[in-house]
Amino acid sequence: MGAPGLDADSAVVVAIGPGTPSAEGPLTSAEPATYSGRTYGRFDVRSSDCGYGGGCTPGMPFTIEMTNDLDVDAFDPAHVTVEPAVPGLRVDVYGTVLQLSGTTTGSTEYTVTLAGDLSDRFGQSLGEARSVLFDVGPAQPV
């Protein structure tokens, strides 16, 4: 599903000119002005991470990065479930990122499931549920 007339996740190059008139005077451009980009791609999970580069310990947030910005207006925390349950679970959306925080337990594997109807800002949904595993290690001695 891409922009009208364009395929999803396609390279786009737009060249304007030469000979484009100037808004400041009578001169025209000698060379074309070229701009490039991509159409948005398929909506899916790009990556996941826990911790701050040193491994996942209790209390550290789970981060799931998506390929496109999430639709914040349509987002419902019920789109995200965690097994085993995390007391005080909070789910925040930051552009392409879902950040889950709460009271996790050490030496526990958590499965985060994203509902198939989770959608991006382009109206695409995952289509089917996606699961991401997070392995929380032991608590660090303090």
mmCIF file of C-alpha atoms in Angstrom:
data_model
loop_
_atom_site.group_PDB
_atom_site.id
_atom_site.type_symbol
_atom_site.label_atom_id
_atom_site.label_comp_id
_atom_site.label_asym_id
_atom_site.label_seq_id
_atom_site.Cartn_x
_atom_site.Cartn_y
_atom_site.Cartn_z
ATOM 1 C CA MET A 1 0.000 0.000 0.000
ATOM 2 C CA GLY A 2 1.870 3.082 -1.157
ATOM 3 C CA ALA A 3 1.114 6.639 -2.087
ATOM 4 C CA PRO A 4 -1.342 6.980 -5.003
ATOM 5 C CA GLY A 5 0.440 5.827 -8.149
ATOM 6 C CA LEU A 6 3.569 4.736 -6.280
ATOM 7 C CA ASP A 7 4.506 1.363 -4.837
ATOM 8 C CA ALA A 8 5.301 1.031 -1.146
ATOM 9 C CA ASP A 9 8.951 1.276 -0.130
ATOM 10 C CA SER A 10 10.057 2.643 -3.498
ATOM 11 C CA ALA A 11 12.822 5.119 -4.287
ATOM 12 C CA VAL A 12 11.557 8.443 -5.630
ATOM 13 C CA VAL A 13 13.644 11.049 -7.460
ATOM 14 C CA VAL A 14 12.201 14.414 -8.471
ATOM 15 C CA ALA A 15 14.151 16.710 -10.810
ATOM 16 C CA ILE A 16 12.936 20.242 -11.498
ATOM 17 C CA GLY A 17 14.471 22.171 -14.369
ATOM 18 C CA PRO A 18 16.724 23.233 -15.938
ATOM 19 C CA GLY A 19 15.074 26.438 -17.020
ATOM 20 C CA THR A 20 13.039 26.933 -13.842
ATOM 21 C CA PRO A 21 12.248 30.624 -13.336
ATOM 22 C CA SER A 22 13.416 32.432 -10.225
ATOM 23 C CA ALA A 23 11.041 34.196 -7.840
ATOM 24 C CA GLU A 24 13.686 36.907 -7.355
ATOM 25 C CA GLY A 25 14.299 37.976 -10.934
ATOM 26 C CA PRO A 26 14.435 37.065 -14.638
ATOM 27 C CA LEU A 27 17.162 34.385 -14.441
ATOM 28 C CA THR A 28 16.332 30.691 -14.819
ATOM 29 C CA SER A 29 18.147 27.679 -13.376
ATOM 30 C CA ALA A 30 21.000 26.252 -15.443
ATOM 31 C CA GLU A 31 20.916 22.813 -13.789
ATOM 32 C CA PRO A 32 18.025 20.740 -12.503
ATOM 33 C CA ALA A 33 17.328 20.767 -8.766
ATOM 34 C CA THR A 34 17.142 17.115 -7.693
ATOM 35 C CA TYR A 35 15.437 15.727 -4.585
ATOM 36 C CA SER A 36 15.260 12.093 -3.535
ATOM 37 C CA GLY A 37 13.410 10.035 -0.943
ATOM 38 C CA ARG A 38 11.346 6.883 -0.429
ATOM 39 C CA THR A 39 7.685 6.066 -0.086
ATOM 40 C CA TYR A 40 6.766 4.557 3.261
ATOM 41 C CA GLY A 41 7.298 0.845 3.655
ATOM 42 C CA ARG A 42 5.433 -2.063 5.182
ATOM 43 C CA PHE A 43 4.534 -1.678 8.868
ATOM 44 C CA ASP A 44 6.334 -4.199 11.068
ATOM 45 C CA VAL A 45 8.676 -4.634 14.024
ATOM 46 C CA ARG A 46 12.164 -3.344 13.181
ATOM 47 C CA SER A 47 14.022 -4.135 16.414
ATOM 48 C CA SER A 48 13.726 -4.579 20.149
ATOM 49 C CA ASP A 49 16.007 -3.770 23.044
ATOM 50 C CA CYS A 50 16.086 -3.781 26.806
ATOM 51 C CA GLY A 51 18.456 -1.919 29.036
ATOM 52 C CA TYR A 52 21.064 0.632 28.223
ATOM 53 C CA GLY A 53 23.689 -1.428 26.433
ATOM 54 C CA GLY A 54 24.592 -3.542 29.455
ATOM 55 C CA GLY A 55 21.837 -6.140 29.332
ATOM 56 C CA CYS A 56 18.346 -6.236 30.701
ATOM 57 C CA THR A 57 17.887 -6.096 34.466
ATOM 58 C CA PRO A 58 14.707 -5.696 36.545
ATOM 59 C CA GLY A 59 13.000 -2.344 36.122
ATOM 60 C CA MET A 60 14.640 -1.449 32.803
ATOM 61 C CA PRO A 61 12.196 -0.492 30.035
ATOM 62 C CA PHE A 62 11.469 -2.738 27.050
ATOM 63 C CA THR A 63 11.789 -0.862 23.746
ATOM 64 C CA ILE A 64 10.238 -2.005 20.462
ATOM 65 C CA GLU A 65 11.046 -0.019 17.324
ATOM 66 C CA MET A 66 8.590 -0.189 14.434
ATOM 67 C CA THR A 67 9.332 0.520 10.765
ATOM 68 C CA ASN A 68 6.928 3.493 10.600
ATOM 69 C CA ASP A 69 5.537 6.035 13.064
ATOM 70 C CA LEU A 70 2.630 4.657 15.048
ATOM 71 C CA ASP A 71 -0.832 6.206 14.763
ATOM 72 C CA VAL A 72 -0.930 7.887 18.171
ATOM 73 C CA ASP A 73 -4.602 8.872 17.795
ATOM 74 C CA ALA A 74 -5.653 5.244 17.202
ATOM 75 C CA PHE A 75 -3.221 3.743 19.702
ATOM 76 C CA ASP A 76 -4.705 1.878 22.648
ATOM 77 C CA PRO A 77 -2.442 0.333 25.318
ATOM 78 C CA ALA A 78 -4.668 -2.756 24.978
ATOM 79 C CA HIS A 79 -2.840 -3.353 21.643
ATOM 80 C CA VAL A 80 0.118 -4.479 23.796
ATOM 81 C CA THR A 81 0.023 -7.443 26.184
ATOM 82 C CA VAL A 82 2.821 -8.854 28.320
ATOM 83 C CA GLU A 83 3.154 -12.364 29.742
ATOM 84 C CA PRO A 84 3.788 -12.826 32.567
ATOM 85 C CA ALA A 85 1.939 -9.682 33.630
ATOM 86 C CA VAL A 86 4.046 -6.665 34.637
ATOM 87 C CA PRO A 87 2.705 -4.762 37.665
ATOM 88 C CA GLY A 88 2.294 -1.053 36.908
ATOM 89 C CA LEU A 89 2.805 -1.584 33.157
ATOM 90 C CA ARG A 90 3.010 1.672 31.248
ATOM 91 C CA VAL A 91 3.139 1.797 27.437
ATOM 92 C CA ASP A 92 4.383 5.014 25.799
ATOM 93 C CA VAL A 93 4.607 5.854 22.089
ATOM 94 C CA TYR A 94 7.421 8.011 20.670
ATOM 95 C CA GLY A 95 7.180 8.111 16.856
ATOM 96 C CA THR A 96 8.353 4.660 15.759
ATOM 97 C CA VAL A 97 9.062 3.482 19.321
ATOM 98 C CA LEU A 98 6.923 1.664 21.866
ATOM 99 C CA GLN A 99 8.440 1.842 25.343
ATOM 100 C CA LEU A 100 7.114 -0.462 28.051
ATOM 101 C CA SER A 101 7.997 0.111 31.677
ATOM 102 C CA GLY A 102 6.903 -1.412 34.957
ATOM 103 C CA THR A 103 8.028 -3.638 37.783
ATOM 104 C CA THR A 104 9.702 -6.569 36.047
ATOM 105 C CA THR A 105 11.184 -9.534 37.894
ATOM 106 C CA GLY A 106 14.743 -10.784 37.549
ATOM 107 C CA SER A 107 15.561 -14.076 35.824
ATOM 108 C CA THR A 108 12.272 -13.976 33.901
ATOM 109 C CA GLU A 109 11.478 -14.190 30.184
ATOM 110 C CA TYR A 110 8.679 -11.851 29.096
ATOM 111 C CA THR A 111 6.673 -12.149 25.894
ATOM 112 C CA VAL A 112 5.315 -8.870 24.555
ATOM 113 C CA THR A 113 2.546 -9.360 21.998
ATOM 114 C CA LEU A 114 1.466 -6.584 19.631
ATOM 115 C CA ALA A 115 -2.085 -6.931 18.330
ATOM 116 C CA GLY A 116 -2.597 -7.363 14.592
ATOM 117 C CA ASP A 117 -4.707 -4.190 14.474
ATOM 118 C CA LEU A 118 -1.870 -1.994 15.792
ATOM 119 C CA SER A 119 -1.520 0.655 13.074
ATOM 120 C CA ASP A 120 0.910 3.198 11.693
ATOM 121 C CA ARG A 121 0.212 6.792 10.715
ATOM 122 C CA PHE A 122 -0.348 5.710 7.097
ATOM 123 C CA GLY A 123 -3.318 3.490 8.012
ATOM 124 C CA GLN A 124 -1.452 0.190 7.705
ATOM 125 C CA SER A 125 -1.878 -2.435 10.432
ATOM 126 C CA LEU A 126 0.396 -5.314 11.377
ATOM 127 C CA GLY A 127 -2.278 -7.675 10.024
ATOM 128 C CA GLU A 128 -1.412 -10.407 12.501
ATOM 129 C CA ALA A 129 -0.049 -10.379 16.027
ATOM 130 C CA ARG A 130 3.729 -10.125 16.532
ATOM 131 C CA SER A 131 5.532 -11.382 19.638
ATOM 132 C CA VAL A 132 8.847 -10.120 20.976
ATOM 133 C CA LEU A 133 10.808 -11.845 23.768
ATOM 134 C CA PHE A 134 12.692 -10.008 26.508
ATOM 135 C CA ASP A 135 14.981 -11.955 28.831
ATOM 136 C CA VAL A 136 15.374 -10.072 32.111
ATOM 137 C CA GLY A 137 18.506 -11.156 33.922
ATOM 138 C CA PRO A 138 19.171 -11.117 37.655
ATOM 139 C CA ALA A 139 19.066 -7.923 39.669
ATOM 140 C CA GLN A 140 22.422 -6.154 39.989
ATOM 141 C CA PRO A 141 23.868 -5.947 43.497
ATOM 142 C CA VAL A 142 23.721 -2.451 44.893
#
